Coordinates of C-alpha atoms in Angstrom, one line a residue:
M177 CA -141.0 -138.6 -6.6
S178 CA -142.3 -137.9 -10.1
A179 CA -140.3 -134.6 -10.2
Q180 CA -137.2 -136.4 -9.3
L181 CA -137.7 -139.0 -12.1
L182 CA -138.4 -136.3 -14.6
F183 CA -135.2 -134.4 -13.8
T184 CA -133.3 -137.7 -14.0
N185 CA -134.7 -138.5 -17.5
V186 CA -133.8 -135.0 -18.7
K187 CA -130.4 -135.4 -17.3
R188 CA -129.9 -138.6 -19.1
S189 CA -131.3 -137.4 -22.4
M190 CA -129.0 -134.4 -22.4
S191 CA -125.9 -136.4 -21.6
V192 CA -124.9 -136.0 -25.2
W193 CA -124.8 -132.2 -24.8
A194 CA -122.7 -132.5 -21.7
P195 CA -119.6 -130.8 -23.2
L196 CA -121.8 -127.8 -24.1
L197 CA -123.3 -127.4 -20.7
Q198 CA -121.8 -125.4 -18.0
R199 CA -121.2 -127.2 -14.8
S200 CA -122.8 -125.4 -11.9
T201 CA -121.1 -124.7 -8.6
S202 CA -123.4 -127.4 -6.9
P203 CA -122.2 -131.0 -7.4
G204 CA -124.3 -133.0 -9.9
W205 CA -126.2 -130.1 -11.4
Y206 CA -126.2 -128.7 -14.9
I207 CA -127.8 -125.5 -16.2
L208 CA -129.5 -125.8 -19.6
G209 CA -130.6 -122.9 -21.9
V210 CA -133.2 -123.7 -24.6
T211 CA -134.2 -121.4 -27.5
P212 CA -137.3 -122.2 -29.6
M213 CA -136.6 -123.1 -33.3
Q214 CA -139.2 -120.6 -34.5
T215 CA -137.2 -117.8 -32.9
V216 CA -133.9 -118.9 -34.4
F217 CA -135.1 -119.2 -38.0
R218 CA -137.2 -116.0 -38.0
D219 CA -134.2 -113.6 -38.7
V220 CA -132.9 -115.9 -41.5
V221 CA -136.2 -115.8 -43.4
T222 CA -136.4 -112.0 -43.0
A223 CA -132.9 -111.6 -44.4
S224 CA -133.6 -113.9 -47.3
L225 CA -136.7 -112.0 -48.2
V226 CA -135.0 -108.6 -48.1
A227 CA -132.1 -109.8 -50.2
T228 CA -134.4 -111.3 -52.8
G229 CA -136.2 -108.0 -53.0
L230 CA -133.1 -106.0 -53.4
V231 CA -131.8 -108.3 -56.2
M232 CA -135.1 -107.9 -58.0
V233 CA -135.0 -104.2 -57.7
V234 CA -131.4 -104.1 -59.0
L235 CA -132.3 -106.3 -61.9
I236 CA -135.3 -104.2 -62.8
L237 CA -133.3 -100.9 -62.6
S238 CA -130.4 -102.4 -64.7
A239 CA -132.8 -103.6 -67.3
V240 CA -134.5 -100.2 -67.5
L241 CA -131.1 -98.4 -67.7
C242 CA -129.8 -100.8 -70.4
L243 CA -132.9 -100.3 -72.4
H244 CA -132.6 -96.6 -72.1
L245 CA -128.9 -96.6 -73.1
A246 CA -129.5 -99.0 -75.9
R247 CA -132.3 -96.7 -77.3
R248 CA -130.0 -93.7 -77.0
L249 CA -127.1 -95.4 -78.7
N250 CA -129.3 -97.0 -81.4
S251 CA -130.7 -93.7 -82.5
P252 CA -127.4 -92.1 -83.6
I253 CA -126.4 -95.4 -85.2
Q254 CA -129.6 -95.5 -87.2
A255 CA -128.9 -91.8 -88.2
I256 CA -125.4 -92.7 -89.3
T257 CA -126.8 -95.6 -91.3
R258 CA -129.2 -93.3 -93.0
I259 CA -126.3 -90.9 -93.7
M260 CA -124.2 -93.7 -95.2
R261 CA -127.2 -94.7 -97.5
T262 CA -128.3 -91.2 -98.4
G263 CA -125.3 -89.1 -97.9
K264 CA -127.3 -86.5 -96.0
A265 CA -127.6 -85.8 -92.2
D266 CA -131.0 -85.6 -90.5
T267 CA -130.6 -82.3 -88.7
A268 CA -133.7 -82.7 -86.6
E269 CA -132.6 -86.0 -85.2
A270 CA -129.1 -84.7 -84.7
T271 CA -130.5 -81.8 -82.6
V272 CA -132.4 -84.2 -80.4
E273 CA -129.6 -86.7 -79.8
T274 CA -126.8 -84.1 -79.5
E275 CA -124.1 -85.6 -77.5
E276 CA -124.0 -89.2 -78.7
F277 CA -125.0 -88.4 -82.3
Q278 CA -122.4 -85.6 -82.6
Y279 CA -119.7 -87.8 -81.2
I280 CA -120.4 -90.8 -83.4
L281 CA -121.0 -88.5 -86.4
S282 CA -117.6 -86.9 -85.9
V283 CA -115.9 -90.3 -85.7
F284 CA -117.7 -91.4 -88.9
Q285 CA -116.8 -88.2 -90.7
S286 CA -113.2 -88.5 -89.7
M287 CA -113.1 -92.1 -90.9
R288 CA -114.7 -91.0 -94.2
E289 CA -112.2 -88.2 -94.6
Q290 CA -109.3 -90.5 -93.9
N291 CA -110.6 -93.0 -96.5
E292 CA -111.0 -90.2 -99.1
K293 CA -107.5 -89.0 -98.3
L294 CA -106.1 -92.6 -98.6
D295 CA -107.8 -93.0 -102.0
R296 CA -106.4 -89.7 -103.1
M297 CA -102.9 -90.7 -101.9
K298 CA -103.2 -94.0 -103.8
R299 CA -104.1 -92.2 -107.0
E300 CA -101.4 -89.5 -106.6
T301 CA -98.8 -92.1 -105.5
G302 CA -99.5 -94.1 -108.6
Y303 CA -99.0 -91.1 -110.8
A304 CA -96.0 -89.9 -108.7
A305 CA -94.4 -93.4 -108.9
K306 CA -94.7 -93.4 -112.7
Q307 CA -93.4 -89.9 -113.0
D308 CA -90.5 -90.5 -110.7
Y309 CA -89.5 -93.6 -112.5
L310 CA -89.6 -92.0 -115.9
N311 CA -87.5 -89.1 -114.6
A312 CA -85.1 -91.6 -113.3
L313 CA -84.8 -93.1 -116.8
L314 CA -83.8 -89.6 -118.0
S315 CA -81.0 -89.3 -115.4
E316 CA -77.5 -90.3 -116.3
S317 CA -77.1 -91.8 -112.8
F318 CA -79.8 -94.5 -113.5
N319 CA -78.2 -97.8 -112.5
L320 CA -80.9 -100.5 -112.8
S321 CA -80.1 -103.5 -115.0
S322 CA -82.1 -104.0 -118.2
D323 CA -84.1 -106.9 -116.6
Q324 CA -85.0 -104.8 -113.6
A325 CA -85.9 -101.8 -115.8
M326 CA -88.1 -104.1 -117.9
E327 CA -89.8 -105.6 -114.9
K328 CA -90.6 -102.1 -113.5
L329 CA -91.9 -100.9 -116.9
H330 CA -94.1 -104.0 -117.2
S331 CA -95.6 -103.3 -113.7
L332 CA -96.4 -99.7 -115.0
N333 CA -97.8 -101.0 -118.3
M334 CA -95.1 -99.2 -120.3
N335 CA -93.3 -102.1 -122.1
Y336 CA -93.1 -100.2 -125.3
V337 CA -90.7 -97.6 -123.8
A338 CA -88.0 -100.2 -123.9
Q339 CA -89.1 -102.3 -126.9
N340 CA -90.4 -99.9 -129.6
P341 CA -88.8 -96.9 -131.4
L342 CA -89.5 -93.6 -129.6
C343 CA -89.7 -89.9 -130.3
M344 CA -89.0 -87.6 -127.3
C345 CA -90.9 -84.3 -127.2
L346 CA -90.0 -81.5 -124.8
L347 CA -92.4 -78.8 -123.9
K348 CA -91.4 -75.7 -121.9
I349 CA -93.4 -72.9 -120.3
D350 CA -92.6 -69.6 -122.0
N351 CA -91.6 -66.7 -119.7
Y352 CA -91.6 -69.0 -116.7
S353 CA -89.9 -66.4 -114.5
D354 CA -92.9 -64.1 -114.9
F355 CA -95.3 -67.0 -114.3
E356 CA -93.4 -68.0 -111.1
S357 CA -93.4 -64.4 -109.7
K358 CA -97.2 -64.2 -110.1
T359 CA -98.2 -67.5 -108.6
S360 CA -97.8 -69.5 -105.4
Q361 CA -96.1 -72.9 -105.1
K362 CA -99.5 -74.7 -104.8
E363 CA -100.8 -72.8 -107.9
R364 CA -97.6 -73.8 -109.9
W365 CA -98.0 -77.4 -108.8
A366 CA -101.7 -77.5 -109.8
M367 CA -100.8 -75.8 -113.2
R368 CA -98.1 -78.3 -113.9
Y369 CA -100.5 -81.2 -113.1
A370 CA -103.1 -79.6 -115.4
I371 CA -100.7 -79.3 -118.2
V372 CA -99.7 -82.9 -118.0
N373 CA -103.3 -84.1 -117.9
I374 CA -104.3 -81.9 -120.8
A375 CA -101.3 -82.9 -122.9
A376 CA -101.8 -86.6 -122.1
E377 CA -105.5 -86.5 -122.9
I378 CA -105.0 -84.8 -126.3
A379 CA -101.9 -86.8 -127.3
E380 CA -103.3 -90.2 -126.4
D381 CA -106.2 -89.7 -128.8
H382 CA -103.7 -89.7 -131.7
V383 CA -100.5 -91.6 -130.5
V384 CA -99.4 -93.9 -127.8
C385 CA -97.3 -91.9 -125.4
E386 CA -96.4 -91.1 -121.8
T387 CA -96.5 -87.5 -120.6
F388 CA -94.8 -86.3 -117.4
C389 CA -93.3 -83.3 -115.7
S390 CA -89.5 -83.4 -115.9
D391 CA -88.7 -80.0 -114.3
H392 CA -90.4 -76.9 -112.9
D393 CA -91.1 -75.6 -116.4
K394 CA -90.4 -78.6 -118.7
F395 CA -92.6 -81.6 -119.7
V396 CA -91.6 -84.7 -121.6
M397 CA -93.7 -86.7 -124.0
L398 CA -92.4 -90.2 -125.0
V399 CA -94.2 -91.1 -128.2
D400 CA -94.3 -94.7 -129.5
C401 CA -93.2 -94.6 -133.2
H402 CA -93.4 -98.2 -134.2
A403 CA -96.3 -97.3 -136.6
M404 CA -94.4 -94.3 -138.1
E405 CA -92.3 -95.7 -140.9
S406 CA -90.7 -92.5 -142.3
Y407 CA -89.3 -89.3 -140.8
K408 CA -91.9 -87.3 -142.7
D409 CA -94.7 -89.3 -141.2
L410 CA -93.2 -88.8 -137.7
Q411 CA -92.8 -85.1 -138.3
E412 CA -96.4 -84.6 -139.5
R413 CA -98.0 -86.6 -136.8
V414 CA -95.8 -85.3 -133.9
E415 CA -96.1 -81.6 -134.9
A416 CA -99.9 -82.0 -135.3
V417 CA -100.1 -83.3 -131.8
L418 CA -97.9 -80.6 -130.4
R419 CA -99.9 -77.9 -132.1
L420 CA -103.1 -79.3 -130.6
V421 CA -101.5 -79.4 -127.1
Q422 CA -100.2 -75.8 -127.5
K423 CA -103.5 -74.5 -128.6
S424 CA -105.5 -76.3 -125.9
I425 CA -103.3 -75.2 -123.1
R426 CA -103.2 -71.6 -124.4
E427 CA -107.0 -71.5 -124.5
T428 CA -107.6 -73.4 -121.3
L429 CA -104.8 -72.2 -119.0
E430 CA -103.7 -69.1 -120.9
I431 CA -100.1 -70.4 -120.9
S432 CA -97.8 -70.4 -123.9
L433 CA -95.6 -73.5 -124.5
S434 CA -92.6 -73.9 -126.8
A435 CA -91.8 -77.4 -128.0
A436 CA -89.0 -79.4 -129.5
Y437 CA -88.9 -83.1 -130.7
S438 CA -86.3 -85.6 -131.6
T439 CA -85.7 -88.2 -134.3
R440 CA -86.5 -91.9 -133.8
F441 CA -84.4 -93.8 -131.3
T442 CA -84.6 -97.1 -129.5
G443 CA -83.2 -98.2 -126.2
L444 CA -83.4 -97.0 -122.6
E445 CA -79.7 -96.2 -122.6
H446 CA -80.3 -93.3 -125.1
L447 CA -82.9 -91.5 -122.9
P448 CA -80.4 -89.4 -120.8
S449 CA -78.4 -88.2 -123.9
M450 CA -81.6 -87.5 -125.8
Y451 CA -83.1 -85.5 -123.0
N452 CA -80.0 -83.3 -122.8
A453 CA -80.1 -82.8 -126.5
M454 CA -83.8 -81.8 -126.2
R455 CA -82.9 -79.2 -123.5
D456 CA -80.4 -77.7 -125.9
S457 CA -82.9 -77.8 -128.8
I458 CA -85.6 -75.9 -126.9
L459 CA -83.2 -73.0 -126.3
L460 CA -83.3 -72.5 -130.1
K461 CA -86.5 -70.6 -129.5
I462 CA -84.2 -67.7 -129.0
R463 CA -84.4 -67.5 -132.9
Y464 CA -88.0 -68.5 -133.4
G465 CA -89.8 -66.9 -130.5
H466 CA -92.3 -68.2 -128.0
G467 CA -94.8 -70.9 -129.0
C468 CA -92.6 -72.3 -131.7
I469 CA -92.0 -76.0 -132.5
I470 CA -88.3 -76.9 -133.1
A471 CA -87.7 -79.8 -135.5
P472 CA -84.4 -81.8 -135.3
H473 CA -83.1 -80.4 -138.6
L474 CA -83.2 -76.8 -137.3
M475 CA -80.2 -77.5 -135.0
D476 CA -78.2 -78.4 -138.1
E477 CA -78.7 -74.8 -139.5
L478 CA -76.7 -73.2 -136.6
E479 CA -73.1 -71.9 -137.1
S480 CA -70.7 -74.2 -135.4
D481 CA -67.7 -71.7 -135.1
D482 CA -67.4 -69.1 -132.4
F483 CA -68.8 -65.7 -133.0
R484 CA -66.5 -62.7 -133.0
A485 CA -67.9 -59.2 -133.4
P486 CA -65.9 -57.2 -136.0
S487 CA -63.4 -55.0 -134.1
K488 CA -64.3 -51.9 -136.1
K489 CA -68.0 -52.2 -135.4
E490 CA -67.3 -52.9 -131.7
S491 CA -65.0 -49.8 -131.5
L492 CA -67.7 -47.7 -133.2
L493 CA -70.3 -48.8 -130.7
I494 CA -68.0 -48.0 -127.7
Q495 CA -67.2 -44.6 -129.3
K496 CA -70.9 -43.7 -129.7
V497 CA -71.6 -44.8 -126.1
L498 CA -68.8 -42.6 -124.7
E499 CA -70.2 -39.6 -126.7
G500 CA -73.6 -40.3 -125.1
D501 CA -75.2 -40.7 -128.5
A502 CA -77.8 -43.4 -127.8
E503 CA -79.4 -43.5 -131.3
A504 CA -76.0 -44.0 -133.0
A505 CA -75.1 -46.6 -130.4
L506 CA -78.2 -48.6 -131.0
G507 CA -77.6 -48.5 -134.8
A508 CA -74.0 -49.8 -134.2
Y509 CA -75.4 -52.6 -132.0
A510 CA -77.9 -53.6 -134.6
D511 CA -75.0 -54.1 -137.1
I512 CA -73.3 -56.4 -134.6
S513 CA -76.3 -58.5 -133.5
G514 CA -77.6 -59.4 -136.9
P515 CA -75.4 -62.4 -137.6
L516 CA -75.2 -63.3 -133.9
Y517 CA -78.5 -65.2 -133.9
Q518 CA -77.1 -67.8 -136.3
H519 CA -75.2 -69.3 -133.4
S520 CA -76.3 -71.4 -130.4
Y521 CA -77.9 -70.0 -127.3
N522 CA -74.8 -70.2 -125.1
E523 CA -72.7 -68.5 -127.8
I524 CA -75.2 -65.7 -128.0
I525 CA -75.4 -65.1 -124.3
S526 CA -71.6 -65.2 -123.8
C527 CA -71.1 -62.7 -126.7
Q528 CA -73.6 -60.3 -125.2
V529 CA -72.1 -60.5 -121.8
H530 CA -68.6 -59.9 -123.2
L531 CA -69.9 -56.9 -125.2
V532 CA -71.5 -55.4 -122.2
Y533 CA -68.4 -55.8 -120.0
T534 CA -66.3 -54.3 -122.7
I535 CA -68.5 -51.2 -122.9
Y536 CA -68.7 -50.9 -119.1
S537 CA -65.0 -51.2 -118.4
T538 CA -64.1 -48.8 -121.2
A539 CA -66.6 -46.2 -120.0
L540 CA -65.3 -46.4 -116.4
E541 CA -61.7 -46.1 -117.7
K542 CA -62.5 -42.9 -119.6
K543 CA -65.0 -41.6 -117.1
P544 CA -64.5 -43.0 -113.5
A545 CA -67.4 -40.9 -112.2
L546 CA -69.8 -43.3 -113.8
K547 CA -69.0 -46.2 -111.5
A548 CA -71.6 -45.6 -108.8
D549 CA -74.4 -45.2 -111.3
T550 CA -73.4 -47.8 -113.9
D551 CA -72.8 -50.6 -111.3
F552 CA -76.6 -51.0 -110.8
V553 CA -77.2 -50.9 -114.6
L554 CA -74.7 -53.7 -115.1
Q555 CA -76.1 -55.8 -112.3
S556 CA -79.6 -55.4 -113.6
F557 CA -78.6 -56.5 -117.1
L558 CA -76.7 -59.6 -115.8
Q559 CA -79.7 -60.6 -113.7
D560 CA -82.3 -60.1 -116.4
I561 CA -80.3 -61.8 -119.2
Q562 CA -80.4 -65.1 -117.3
N563 CA -84.2 -65.1 -117.9
A564 CA -84.0 -64.0 -121.5
E565 CA -85.5 -66.6 -123.8
T566 CA -85.8 -65.0 -127.2
G567 CA -83.8 -62.7 -129.4
D568 CA -86.4 -59.9 -128.8
D569 CA -85.8 -60.3 -125.0
I570 CA -82.0 -60.0 -125.4
D571 CA -82.2 -57.1 -127.9
G572 CA -84.5 -55.3 -125.5
L573 CA -82.1 -55.7 -122.6
M574 CA -79.2 -54.5 -124.7
Q575 CA -81.1 -51.5 -125.9
D576 CA -82.1 -50.6 -122.4
F577 CA -78.5 -51.0 -121.2
L578 CA -77.1 -48.8 -124.0
Q579 CA -79.7 -46.1 -123.5
R580 CA -79.2 -45.9 -119.8
I581 CA -75.4 -45.8 -120.1
C582 CA -75.6 -43.1 -122.8
L583 CA -78.0 -41.0 -120.8
K584 CA -75.7 -41.1 -117.8
I585 CA -72.6 -40.2 -119.9
E586 CA -74.5 -37.3 -121.5
R587 CA -75.5 -35.9 -118.1
L588 CA -72.0 -36.3 -116.8
N589 CA -70.5 -34.5 -119.8
G590 CA -72.9 -31.6 -119.3
E591 CA -72.2 -31.4 -115.5
T592 CA -68.5 -31.5 -116.1
Q593 CA -68.6 -28.6 -118.5
S594 CA -71.0 -26.4 -116.4
G595 CA -70.6 -27.2 -112.8
G596 CA -67.3 -29.0 -112.5
E597 CA -65.3 -25.9 -111.5
V598 CA -67.7 -25.0 -108.8
V599 CA -67.5 -28.5 -107.3
V600 CA -63.7 -28.5 -107.5
Q601 CA -63.4 -25.1 -105.8
R602 CA -65.7 -26.4 -103.0
V603 CA -63.5 -29.4 -102.5
V604 CA -60.4 -27.1 -102.2
E605 CA -62.1 -25.0 -99.6
I606 CA -63.1 -28.1 -97.5
V607 CA -59.5 -29.5 -97.7
Q608 CA -58.0 -26.0 -96.7
Q609 CA -60.3 -25.9 -93.7
Q610 CA -60.2 -29.5 -92.5
Y611 CA -56.7 -30.8 -93.3
P612 CA -55.9 -31.2 -89.6
D613 CA -58.6 -33.9 -89.4
P614 CA -56.9 -37.3 -89.9
G615 CA -60.3 -38.7 -91.1
L616 CA -60.4 -36.2 -94.1
C617 CA -60.7 -38.2 -97.3
L618 CA -62.6 -38.4 -100.6
S619 CA -65.6 -40.2 -98.9
S620 CA -66.0 -37.7 -96.2
I621 CA -65.8 -34.8 -98.7
A622 CA -68.4 -36.5 -100.9
E623 CA -70.7 -37.0 -97.9
Q624 CA -70.5 -33.3 -97.1
L625 CA -71.2 -32.3 -100.7
R626 CA -73.9 -35.0 -101.1
L627 CA -72.3 -36.2 -104.3
S628 CA -70.9 -39.5 -105.6
P629 CA -67.2 -40.1 -104.5
N630 CA -66.5 -41.3 -108.0
Y631 CA -68.0 -38.2 -109.6
I632 CA -66.1 -35.8 -107.3
G633 CA -62.9 -37.7 -107.9
Y634 CA -63.4 -37.6 -111.6
L635 CA -64.1 -33.9 -111.7
F636 CA -61.2 -33.0 -109.4
K637 CA -58.6 -35.1 -111.3
S638 CA -59.8 -33.9 -114.7
T639 CA -59.5 -30.3 -113.5
R640 CA -56.4 -30.3 -111.3
Q641 CA -54.5 -33.3 -112.8
Q642 CA -54.2 -34.9 -109.4
S643 CA -56.4 -36.9 -107.1
I644 CA -58.0 -35.5 -104.0
S645 CA -55.9 -37.8 -101.8
Q646 CA -52.7 -36.4 -103.4
Y647 CA -53.9 -32.9 -102.9
I648 CA -54.6 -33.5 -99.2
Y649 CA -51.2 -35.1 -98.7
E650 CA -49.2 -32.3 -100.4
L651 CA -51.1 -29.6 -98.5
R652 CA -50.3 -31.4 -95.2
M653 CA -46.6 -31.6 -96.1
E654 CA -46.6 -27.9 -96.9
K655 CA -48.1 -27.1 -93.6
L656 CA -45.6 -29.5 -91.9
D657 CA -42.7 -27.6 -93.5
D658 CA -44.1 -24.3 -92.5
Y659 CA -44.6 -25.3 -88.8
M660 CA -41.1 -26.8 -88.6
R661 CA -39.5 -23.6 -90.0
T662 CA -41.5 -21.1 -88.0
T663 CA -42.2 -22.8 -84.7
K664 CA -40.2 -24.7 -82.0
L665 CA -43.0 -27.3 -81.5
S666 CA -42.1 -31.0 -81.3
L667 CA -42.6 -33.2 -84.3
S668 CA -45.5 -35.0 -82.6
A669 CA -47.3 -31.8 -81.9
I670 CA -46.8 -30.6 -85.5
L671 CA -48.0 -33.9 -86.9
D672 CA -51.2 -33.6 -84.8
K673 CA -51.8 -30.1 -86.2
V674 CA -51.5 -31.2 -89.8
G675 CA -53.5 -34.5 -89.5
L676 CA -50.5 -36.9 -89.9
E677 CA -49.5 -39.9 -87.9
K678 CA -45.9 -40.7 -86.8
N679 CA -45.2 -44.2 -88.2
N680 CA -42.9 -45.9 -90.8
Y681 CA -45.3 -44.9 -93.6
F682 CA -44.8 -41.2 -92.6
Y683 CA -41.1 -41.4 -92.8
T684 CA -41.2 -43.1 -96.2
K685 CA -43.7 -40.5 -97.6
F686 CA -41.6 -37.7 -96.0
K687 CA -38.4 -38.8 -97.8
K688 CA -40.3 -39.2 -101.1
H689 CA -41.8 -35.7 -100.8
F690 CA -38.7 -33.7 -99.6
G691 CA -36.0 -35.9 -101.3
M692 CA -34.3 -36.5 -97.9
S693 CA -34.9 -38.2 -94.6
L694 CA -36.3 -36.4 -91.6
G695 CA -32.8 -36.3 -89.9
E696 CA -31.2 -34.8 -93.0
Y697 CA -34.1 -32.3 -93.2
K698 CA -33.5 -31.2 -89.6
L699 CA -29.8 -30.7 -90.2
Q700 CA -30.4 -28.6 -93.3
L701 CA -33.1 -26.7 -91.4
S702 CA -30.6 -26.0 -88.6
A703 CA -28.0 -24.9 -91.1
D704 CA -30.4 -22.5 -92.8
T705 CA -31.4 -21.1 -89.4
A706 CA -27.7 -20.5 -88.4
E707 CA -26.9 -18.8 -91.7
E708 CA -29.9 -16.5 -91.2
D709 CA -28.7 -15.6 -87.6
S710 CA -25.1 -14.9 -88.8
T711 CA -26.5 -12.7 -91.6
V712 CA -28.5 -10.7 -89.1

């Protein structure tokens, strides 16, 4: 009875769980599974403890790793800090912390190099900007308005260039062609930069000025002349500054400079014309030599008319050259060149070139064999005279030209008298043997004899009174006439044997040589043959 009541109570108390219970196969019975609470929560507690332990371990490891990495990164940073303060690297510490330290150090050094490069570029750009603008002012294509020009000059702290009276000085490196051949481009740039710095440093101790490079070998100095009341005062102060600059650069850089300066002028619009005038003035050192200072009044001493060498003196010079008399030729040149240097540079150069061409063309006309040898002498003179800067340079080039021409003429005259006949006879032998060759000509003969074609042609014509080409042609025509009279070969075969070609030019030359056309020649030849047969 009690068991039945117990079961009934349990059944009633579990009525709430009825949907979760599984109905048994017997009517009115339910099967109930019960799990103790202790068993259910035991796995949850274990999992929580394990997870907490793992999190703590991860946190500890992360803290240790972060501390380790922080110490490793902090060491090179401290080393870089010490380098920034002292400027010296701690090699011992750098060896210990190799990877991180070297990487951060390389980054720092790269940043420092970039900063230094940027500072250098700023300095150079500032100098370059001033130099470029000043050079633009010297150009005739400068197109800024006066207000814009003044604004730019004000930003460069050069207001006086537009407002005050100025004197322009132009300095030029002497013998720049030699200087250029002995130095590299970087060395030339550094040398120009040094010249500007030295000139500016010296000049600014005495006058207010701007110094800059205007060309590869030229430098401009714009001097403020508002405190120089007279031309004499300007001349004394400017020439004193220029002499100091020349002396300092000669002693420091071992470079000679020539200089020229202008009179007072005011206004930016006069800068281009004044610069062109200074470039003409500096050429006057052709009279005064290297290292000179050319004052404005020296330009007024030049002869304004064109120079013309006296015809008698020029004829005497050419005559002595053709005779191969170098000493007499140099004396005749000295008589011509004396008054020449009273003229401008361009007039001097043009007269010298004209004189050289006159001597060259006359010598070739009289002695064609000279051409091969004298062409190089002429080219050498024309190339070198472009770099001539003083009268001594030009006289030296002319003397060298005359001596070389006279020497070649003297040798040619000796060879013509002694060995000319031998050479001519050898040419005749070659032509007699090789006339059937269509390629036989002056050049092929000269190649066989290993002599100059001009020389051989000159010898042959002076001896035989005809050119080698005329001699070859006449011999071939003689052989043609002989073959046509003594053989029955066709015209084409005969032409092959004598080295001629059958073309319109041949028929023209044939008629000119024999005085009749080829058809008329054949008729006459047939008539002559018939007459001979009848006589026999």
